Amino acid sequence: LLRRRLTASSDGASKAALPQSTLREDVASIRQWFANLIGPTLRGRPACKPTMPAVIPTVVEELKQVMDGELSWTFVDCGCGQGTMLQPMRNATVDGRRLFQRVVG
């Protein structure tokens, strides 16, 4: 779960980076995740699909907003096995420094 964090914008005003999700939203998200994983598997189809390239910049920007300034994080791609997220996450930077210390997939 993501914590609500306040970040200072360039003009000094504070704003909420992401609203905190409710328990109901979390349960619905988990239920949907399992339905997307188990349903296709039971029908004999692959459950995972590669990340669409158009979505990757949005994922990177969202991660930047919730990660602390340490930049000692490891990105682990547990996706479909095609490694679509590996190179973009390896190349992602914040203030000229790599967003992830290690990228594993």
PDB file of C-alpha atoms in Angstrom:
ATOM      1  CA  LEU A   1       0.000   0.000   0.000  1.00  0.00           C
ATOM      2  CA  LEU A   2       1.162   3.479  -0.732  1.00  0.00           C
ATOM      3  CA  ARG A   3       1.477   6.071   1.991  1.00  0.00           C
ATOM      4  CA  ARG A   4       0.298   9.606   1.470  1.00  0.00           C
ATOM      5  CA  ARG A   5       3.286  11.863   1.123  1.00  0.00           C
ATOM      6  CA  LEU A   6       3.480  15.607   0.808  1.00  0.00           C
ATOM      7  CA  THR A   7       5.925  16.974  -1.702  1.00  0.00           C
ATOM      8  CA  ALA A   8       6.986  20.556  -2.194  1.00  0.00           C
ATOM      9  CA  SER A   9       6.460  21.952  -5.657  1.00  0.00           C
ATOM     10  CA  SER A  10       8.900  24.387  -7.260  1.00  0.00           C
ATOM     11  CA  ASP A  11       6.907  27.376  -5.954  1.00  0.00           C
ATOM     12  CA  GLY A  12       7.138  26.084  -2.368  1.00  0.00           C
ATOM     13  CA  ALA A  13       3.501  25.030  -2.037  1.00  0.00           C
ATOM     14  CA  SER A  14       2.770  21.512  -0.766  1.00  0.00           C
ATOM     15  CA  LYS A  15       0.537  19.067  -2.564  1.00  0.00           C
ATOM     16  CA  ALA A  16      -0.476  15.450  -2.009  1.00  0.00           C
ATOM     17  CA  ALA A  17       1.464  13.156  -4.350  1.00  0.00           C
ATOM     18  CA  LEU A  18      -1.111  10.360  -4.322  1.00  0.00           C
ATOM     19  CA  PRO A  19      -4.308   9.991  -2.312  1.00  0.00           C
ATOM     20  CA  GLN A  20      -4.330   7.090   0.108  1.00  0.00           C
ATOM     21  CA  SER A  21      -6.505   4.208  -1.067  1.00  0.00           C
ATOM     22  CA  THR A  22      -9.315   2.861   1.068  1.00  0.00           C
ATOM     23  CA  LEU A  23      -9.547  -0.724   2.265  1.00  0.00           C
ATOM     24  CA  ARG A  24     -12.460  -1.269  -0.125  1.00  0.00           C
ATOM     25  CA  GLU A  25     -10.373  -0.052  -3.080  1.00  0.00           C
ATOM     26  CA  ASP A  26      -7.446  -2.262  -2.041  1.00  0.00           C
ATOM     27  CA  VAL A  27      -9.673  -5.350  -1.759  1.00  0.00           C
ATOM     28  CA  ALA A  28     -11.268  -4.618  -5.142  1.00  0.00           C
ATOM     29  CA  SER A  29      -7.822  -4.205  -6.703  1.00  0.00           C
ATOM     30  CA  ILE A  30      -6.583  -7.503  -5.258  1.00  0.00           C
ATOM     31  CA  ARG A  31      -9.747  -9.303  -6.364  1.00  0.00           C
ATOM     32  CA  GLN A  32      -9.351  -7.926  -9.908  1.00  0.00           C
ATOM     33  CA  TRP A  33      -5.676  -8.884  -9.982  1.00  0.00           C
ATOM     34  CA  PHE A  34      -6.485 -12.480  -9.045  1.00  0.00           C
ATOM     35  CA  ALA A  35      -9.338 -12.625 -11.571  1.00  0.00           C
ATOM     36  CA  ASN A  36      -6.970 -11.435 -14.303  1.00  0.00           C
ATOM     37  CA  LEU A  37      -4.380 -14.010 -13.292  1.00  0.00           C
ATOM     38  CA  ILE A  38      -6.446 -17.089 -12.472  1.00  0.00           C
ATOM     39  CA  GLY A  39      -9.250 -16.759 -15.045  1.00  0.00           C
ATOM     40  CA  PRO A  40      -7.061 -16.999 -18.168  1.00  0.00           C
ATOM     41  CA  THR A  41      -4.888 -19.683 -16.559  1.00  0.00           C
ATOM     42  CA  LEU A  42      -7.904 -21.902 -15.962  1.00  0.00           C
ATOM     43  CA  ARG A  43      -8.891 -21.399 -19.604  1.00  0.00           C
ATOM     44  CA  GLY A  44      -5.409 -22.476 -20.740  1.00  0.00           C
ATOM     45  CA  ARG A  45      -4.222 -19.052 -21.897  1.00  0.00           C
ATOM     46  CA  PRO A  46      -1.249 -17.040 -20.688  1.00  0.00           C
ATOM     47  CA  ALA A  47      -2.309 -14.839 -17.800  1.00  0.00           C
ATOM     48  CA  CYS A  48       0.377 -12.201 -18.222  1.00  0.00           C
ATOM     49  CA  LYS A  49       0.867  -9.754 -21.053  1.00  0.00           C
ATOM     50  CA  PRO A  50       3.814  -7.467 -21.729  1.00  0.00           C
ATOM     51  CA  THR A  51       3.486  -3.873 -20.535  1.00  0.00           C
ATOM     52  CA  MET A  52       2.355  -1.555 -23.308  1.00  0.00           C
ATOM     53  CA  PRO A  53       5.252   0.771 -24.231  1.00  0.00           C
ATOM     54  CA  ALA A  54       2.965   3.820 -24.055  1.00  0.00           C
ATOM     55  CA  VAL A  55       2.314   3.128 -20.352  1.00  0.00           C
ATOM     56  CA  ILE A  56       5.972   2.919 -19.279  1.00  0.00           C
ATOM     57  CA  PRO A  57       6.580   6.712 -18.926  1.00  0.00           C
ATOM     58  CA  THR A  58       3.513   6.965 -16.689  1.00  0.00           C
ATOM     59  CA  VAL A  59       4.776   4.104 -14.522  1.00  0.00           C
ATOM     60  CA  VAL A  60       8.179   5.779 -14.173  1.00  0.00           C
ATOM     61  CA  GLU A  61       6.628   9.124 -13.195  1.00  0.00           C
ATOM     62  CA  GLU A  62       4.340   7.483 -10.622  1.00  0.00           C
ATOM     63  CA  LEU A  63       7.307   5.639  -9.101  1.00  0.00           C
ATOM     64  CA  LYS A  64       9.305   8.863  -8.835  1.00  0.00           C
ATOM     65  CA  GLN A  65       6.504  10.402  -6.778  1.00  0.00           C
ATOM     66  CA  VAL A  66       6.350   7.633  -4.177  1.00  0.00           C
ATOM     67  CA  MET A  67      10.031   6.744  -3.825  1.00  0.00           C
ATOM     68  CA  ASP A  68      12.120   8.484  -1.191  1.00  0.00           C
ATOM     69  CA  GLY A  69      15.331  10.299  -2.027  1.00  0.00           C
ATOM     70  CA  GLU A  70      17.561   7.319  -1.177  1.00  0.00           C
ATOM     71  CA  LEU A  71      17.612   5.856  -4.700  1.00  0.00           C
ATOM     72  CA  SER A  72      18.919   2.566  -3.312  1.00  0.00           C
ATOM     73  CA  TRP A  73      15.868   0.656  -4.532  1.00  0.00           C
ATOM     74  CA  THR A  74      15.850  -2.542  -6.593  1.00  0.00           C
ATOM     75  CA  PHE A  75      13.339  -2.968  -9.422  1.00  0.00           C
ATOM     76  CA  VAL A  76      12.194  -6.571  -9.827  1.00  0.00           C
ATOM     77  CA  ASP A  77      10.236  -7.384 -12.982  1.00  0.00           C
ATOM     78  CA  CYS A  78       7.935 -10.277 -12.128  1.00  0.00           C
ATOM     79  CA  GLY A  79       5.919  -9.934 -15.287  1.00  0.00           C
ATOM     80  CA  CYS A  80       5.300 -12.029 -18.354  1.00  0.00           C
ATOM     81  CA  GLY A  81       8.897 -13.078 -18.970  1.00  0.00           C
ATOM     82  CA  GLN A  82       9.566 -10.775 -21.915  1.00  0.00           C
ATOM     83  CA  GLY A  83      11.422  -8.135 -19.878  1.00  0.00           C
ATOM     84  CA  THR A  84       9.543  -5.171 -21.332  1.00  0.00           C
ATOM     85  CA  MET A  85      10.128  -3.043 -18.222  1.00  0.00           C
ATOM     86  CA  LEU A  86      13.811  -3.857 -17.661  1.00  0.00           C
ATOM     87  CA  GLN A  87      15.515  -1.403 -20.024  1.00  0.00           C
ATOM     88  CA  PRO A  88      13.188   1.545 -19.279  1.00  0.00           C
ATOM     89  CA  MET A  89      13.671   1.041 -15.532  1.00  0.00           C
ATOM     90  CA  ARG A  90      17.427   0.707 -15.996  1.00  0.00           C
ATOM     91  CA  ASN A  91      17.414   4.017 -17.916  1.00  0.00           C
ATOM     92  CA  ALA A  92      15.040   5.882 -15.553  1.00  0.00           C
ATOM     93  CA  THR A  93      16.688   8.791 -13.750  1.00  0.00           C
ATOM     94  CA  VAL A  94      15.812  11.461 -11.221  1.00  0.00           C
ATOM     95  CA  ASP A  95      18.014  14.563 -10.944  1.00  0.00           C
ATOM     96  CA  GLY A  96      20.574  12.883 -13.218  1.00  0.00           C
ATOM     97  CA  ARG A  97      20.902   9.796 -10.998  1.00  0.00           C
ATOM     98  CA  ARG A  98      19.506   6.346 -11.718  1.00  0.00           C
ATOM     99  CA  LEU A  99      16.095   5.743 -10.181  1.00  0.00           C
ATOM    100  CA  PHE A 100      17.010   2.144  -9.272  1.00  0.00           C
ATOM    101  CA  GLN A 101      20.315   0.904  -7.939  1.00  0.00           C
ATOM    102  CA  ARG A 102      19.612  -2.603  -9.301  1.00  0.00           C
ATOM    103  CA  VAL A 103      17.218  -3.908 -11.982  1.00  0.00           C
ATOM    104  CA  VAL A 104      16.363  -7.620 -11.930  1.00  0.00           C
ATOM    105  CA  GLY A 105      14.070  -9.593 -14.188  1.00  0.00           C
TER     106      GLY A 105
END
